[in-house]
Amino acid sequence: MRRTVAVVSAGLGSPSSSRLLADRLSAAAEREVRELGDEVEVRVIEVRDHAHDLVDNLVSGYPAADLKGALETVIGADGLIAVTPTFTASYSGLFKTFFDVLDLLDGDALADKPVLIGATGGTARHSLVLENTIRPLFTYLRSVVVPTSVFAAPEDWGGAAVPDLLAHRVDRAAAQLAGEIRRRDAPVARDPFEPTPFADLLGAG
């Protein structure tokens, strides 16, 4: 079976530590999915590329073509990797806006979808953001968030003191994501932009 993993990276720079972590996680997830016997395609979404379109969508209610494609990628994916920088002990506003727009478009977009969450920050003291803020967001969206979340602080990239700790967390989280993907059928293709039939609207009333 061919699987798709969507990767949402909300880093503001280019390159960013969030994108570096997203790439580590997606490479590990791709390897784990293949080891379970499935083909896999990884599709990366840089939220910063859609910043203006996200604001426009909140005002107008309609996504631009590029943003529409990004949202459809997440909706149609077998699994999701979501990585944000830490700002003021929380996810970034850009990260939250992307998932707000996704939820406004399709309230079931992430229901029962396996999700691996990651975050970056200037100090390991921010690592609780994953459990205090990011995991509850995806639980609200009815995702299946894998038990292992991954936080990367500056010392994780240098590797001088604890070179294997980040790699261990990445591998464990990726294996959990691949296992959740394997347990599910491929998502049924659907168009979130298709108008609701008038008869259905009458029935809903």
CSV table of C-alpha atoms in Angstrom, one decimal:
chain,number,residue,atom,x,y,z
A,1,MET,CA,0.0,0.0,0.0
A,2,ARG,CA,1.2,3.5,-0.8
A,3,ARG,CA,1.1,5.9,2.2
A,4,THR,CA,1.5,9.7,2.5
A,5,VAL,CA,2.9,11.5,5.4
A,6,ALA,CA,2.3,15.3,5.6
A,7,VAL,CA,4.9,17.4,7.4
A,8,VAL,CA,3.9,20.8,8.7
A,9,SER,CA,6.8,23.0,9.8
A,10,ALA,CA,6.1,26.4,11.3
A,11,GLY,CA,9.6,27.7,11.5
A,12,LEU,CA,10.0,31.4,10.6
A,13,GLY,CA,13.5,31.3,9.3
A,14,SER,CA,15.0,29.6,6.2
A,15,PRO,CA,16.5,27.3,7.3
A,16,SER,CA,15.0,26.9,10.7
A,17,SER,CA,15.5,24.6,13.6
A,18,SER,CA,11.9,23.5,13.3
A,19,ARG,CA,12.5,22.5,9.7
A,20,LEU,CA,15.6,20.6,10.7
A,21,LEU,CA,13.7,18.7,13.3
A,22,ALA,CA,10.8,18.1,10.9
A,23,ASP,CA,13.3,16.7,8.4
A,24,ARG,CA,14.8,14.3,11.0
A,25,LEU,CA,11.3,13.1,12.0
A,26,SER,CA,10.1,12.7,8.4
A,27,ALA,CA,13.2,10.7,7.4
A,28,ALA,CA,12.8,8.4,10.4
A,29,ALA,CA,9.1,8.0,9.7
A,30,GLU,CA,9.7,7.2,6.1
A,31,ARG,CA,12.2,4.5,7.0
A,32,GLU,CA,9.8,3.0,9.6
A,33,VAL,CA,6.8,2.9,7.3
A,34,ARG,CA,8.9,1.2,4.6
A,35,GLU,CA,10.2,-1.4,7.1
A,36,LEU,CA,6.5,-2.3,7.8
A,37,GLY,CA,6.1,-3.1,4.1
A,38,ASP,CA,4.4,0.0,2.7
A,39,GLU,CA,5.6,2.6,0.1
A,40,VAL,CA,5.5,6.1,1.4
A,41,GLU,CA,5.6,9.7,0.1
A,42,VAL,CA,6.6,12.6,2.4
A,43,ARG,CA,5.1,16.0,1.6
A,44,VAL,CA,6.4,19.0,3.4
A,45,ILE,CA,4.4,22.2,4.1
A,46,GLU,CA,6.3,25.3,5.2
A,47,VAL,CA,3.7,27.3,6.9
A,48,ARG,CA,5.7,30.5,6.5
A,49,ASP,CA,5.1,30.3,2.7
A,50,HIS,CA,1.3,30.6,3.4
A,51,ALA,CA,1.3,33.3,6.1
A,52,HIS,CA,-0.5,36.0,4.1
A,53,ASP,CA,-2.9,33.5,2.6
A,54,LEU,CA,-3.8,32.2,6.0
A,55,VAL,CA,-4.7,35.7,7.2
A,56,ASP,CA,-6.7,36.3,4.0
A,57,ASN,CA,-8.6,33.0,4.5
A,58,LEU,CA,-9.6,34.0,8.1
A,59,VAL,CA,-11.1,37.3,6.7
A,60,SER,CA,-12.6,36.0,3.4
A,61,GLY,CA,-13.3,32.3,4.3
A,62,TYR,CA,-11.7,31.2,1.0
A,63,PRO,CA,-8.2,29.8,0.6
A,64,ALA,CA,-5.8,30.8,-2.2
A,65,ALA,CA,-4.8,28.0,-4.6
A,66,ASP,CA,-1.4,27.3,-2.9
A,67,LEU,CA,-3.0,27.2,0.6
A,68,LYS,CA,-5.8,25.0,-0.7
A,69,GLY,CA,-3.3,22.5,-1.9
A,70,ALA,CA,-1.5,22.5,1.4
A,71,LEU,CA,-4.7,21.9,3.3
A,72,GLU,CA,-5.7,19.1,1.0
A,73,THR,CA,-2.3,17.5,1.5
A,74,VAL,CA,-2.9,17.3,5.3
A,75,ILE,CA,-6.5,16.1,4.9
A,76,GLY,CA,-5.5,13.3,2.5
A,77,ALA,CA,-2.4,12.2,4.4
A,78,ASP,CA,-2.2,8.9,6.2
A,79,GLY,CA,-0.2,10.5,9.0
A,80,LEU,CA,0.9,14.0,10.1
A,81,ILE,CA,4.2,15.3,11.6
A,82,ALA,CA,3.7,18.8,13.1
A,83,VAL,CA,6.6,20.9,14.3
A,84,THR,CA,6.5,24.4,15.8
A,85,PRO,CA,9.0,26.8,17.4
A,86,THR,CA,8.2,27.7,21.0
A,87,PHE,CA,7.0,31.3,21.6
A,88,THR,CA,6.1,32.5,25.1
A,89,ALA,CA,5.7,28.9,26.4
A,90,SER,CA,3.3,28.0,23.6
A,91,TYR,CA,3.1,27.1,19.9
A,92,SER,CA,3.7,29.9,17.4
A,93,GLY,CA,0.7,32.0,16.2
A,94,LEU,CA,1.4,30.9,12.6
A,95,PHE,CA,1.3,27.2,13.6
A,96,LYS,CA,-2.0,27.7,15.4
A,97,THR,CA,-3.5,29.7,12.5
A,98,PHE,CA,-2.8,27.0,10.0
A,99,PHE,CA,-4.7,24.4,12.1
A,100,ASP,CA,-7.5,26.9,12.9
A,101,VAL,CA,-8.0,27.4,9.1
A,102,LEU,CA,-7.9,23.7,8.6
A,103,ASP,CA,-10.5,23.1,11.2
A,104,LEU,CA,-12.7,25.8,9.8
A,105,LEU,CA,-12.5,24.2,6.4
A,106,ASP,CA,-13.1,20.6,7.6
A,107,GLY,CA,-13.9,19.9,11.3
A,108,ASP,CA,-13.1,16.2,10.6
A,109,ALA,CA,-9.8,16.8,8.9
A,110,LEU,CA,-7.6,15.3,11.6
A,111,ALA,CA,-10.2,13.0,13.2
A,112,ASP,CA,-8.5,9.6,13.9
A,113,LYS,CA,-5.4,10.7,12.0
A,114,PRO,CA,-2.0,9.6,13.5
A,115,VAL,CA,0.0,12.7,14.5
A,116,LEU,CA,3.6,13.1,15.7
A,117,ILE,CA,4.2,16.4,17.5
A,118,GLY,CA,7.5,18.2,17.8
A,119,ALA,CA,8.8,21.5,18.9
A,120,THR,CA,12.0,23.5,19.2
A,121,GLY,CA,13.1,26.2,21.6
A,122,GLY,CA,16.0,28.1,23.0
A,123,THR,CA,16.2,26.0,26.2
A,124,ALA,CA,15.2,22.5,27.3
A,125,ARG,CA,13.0,24.2,30.0
A,126,HIS,CA,10.5,24.8,27.2
A,127,SER,CA,10.0,21.1,26.5
A,128,LEU,CA,6.8,20.9,28.5
A,129,VAL,CA,5.1,23.0,25.8
A,130,LEU,CA,4.5,19.7,24.0
A,131,GLU,CA,2.4,18.2,26.7
A,132,ASN,CA,0.8,21.4,28.1
A,133,THR,CA,-0.2,23.1,24.9
A,134,ILE,CA,0.5,21.2,21.7
A,135,ARG,CA,-0.9,17.7,22.6
A,136,PRO,CA,-4.2,19.2,23.9
A,137,LEU,CA,-4.6,21.1,20.6
A,138,PHE,CA,-4.5,17.9,18.6
A,139,THR,CA,-6.6,16.0,21.1
A,140,TYR,CA,-9.3,18.6,20.7
A,141,LEU,CA,-9.0,18.1,16.9
A,142,ARG,CA,-9.6,14.3,17.7
A,143,SER,CA,-6.2,13.2,16.3
A,144,VAL,CA,-4.4,10.1,17.5
A,145,VAL,CA,-1.2,11.7,18.9
A,146,VAL,CA,1.6,9.2,19.4
A,147,PRO,CA,2.9,8.8,23.0
A,148,THR,CA,6.4,10.1,22.2
A,149,SER,CA,6.7,13.8,21.4
A,150,VAL,CA,10.1,15.3,20.4
A,151,PHE,CA,11.6,18.6,21.6
A,152,ALA,CA,14.9,19.8,20.4
A,153,ALA,CA,17.0,22.4,22.2
A,154,PRO,CA,20.2,24.0,20.9
A,155,GLU,CA,22.4,21.5,22.7
A,156,ASP,CA,20.6,18.6,20.9
A,157,TRP,CA,22.0,19.8,17.6
A,158,GLY,CA,25.6,20.1,18.8
A,159,GLY,CA,25.7,16.5,20.0
A,160,ALA,CA,28.8,16.9,22.1
A,161,ALA,CA,27.2,16.0,25.5
A,162,VAL,CA,24.4,13.7,24.6
A,163,PRO,CA,24.7,12.7,21.0
A,164,ASP,CA,22.2,9.9,21.0
A,165,LEU,CA,19.3,11.3,23.0
A,166,LEU,CA,17.6,13.2,20.2
A,167,ALA,CA,18.1,10.4,17.7
A,168,HIS,CA,16.6,7.9,20.2
A,169,ARG,CA,13.5,10.1,20.7
A,170,VAL,CA,13.2,10.6,17.0
A,171,ASP,CA,13.4,6.9,16.2
A,172,ARG,CA,10.9,5.9,18.9
A,173,ALA,CA,8.3,8.6,17.9
A,174,ALA,CA,8.7,7.6,14.2
A,175,ALA,CA,8.2,3.9,15.0
A,176,GLN,CA,5.0,4.8,16.9
A,177,LEU,CA,3.7,6.9,14.0
A,178,ALA,CA,4.4,4.2,11.5
A,179,GLY,CA,2.6,1.6,13.7
A,180,GLU,CA,-0.5,3.8,13.9
A,181,ILE,CA,-0.5,4.4,10.1
A,182,ARG,CA,-0.1,0.7,9.5
A,183,ARG,CA,-3.2,-0.1,11.6
A,184,ARG,CA,-5.4,2.1,9.5
A,185,ASP,CA,-6.8,1.9,5.9
A,186,ALA,CA,-5.8,4.7,3.6
A,187,PRO,CA,-8.0,7.8,3.9
A,188,VAL,CA,-10.9,7.9,1.6
A,189,ALA,CA,-10.4,10.7,-0.9
A,190,ARG,CA,-12.9,13.5,-0.5
A,191,ASP,CA,-13.1,17.2,-1.5
A,192,PRO,CA,-13.6,19.5,1.5
A,193,PHE,CA,-14.5,22.3,-0.9
A,194,GLU,CA,-17.5,20.4,-2.5
A,195,PRO,CA,-20.7,22.2,-1.7
A,196,THR,CA,-23.2,20.5,0.6
A,197,PRO,CA,-26.3,19.4,-1.4
A,198,PHE,CA,-29.3,21.5,-0.8
A,199,ALA,CA,-31.4,18.5,0.3
A,200,ASP,CA,-28.8,17.8,3.0
A,201,LEU,CA,-28.9,21.3,4.2
A,202,LEU,CA,-32.7,21.1,4.5
A,203,GLY,CA,-32.4,17.8,6.4
A,204,ALA,CA,-29.9,19.3,8.8
A,205,GLY,CA,-32.5,21.9,9.8
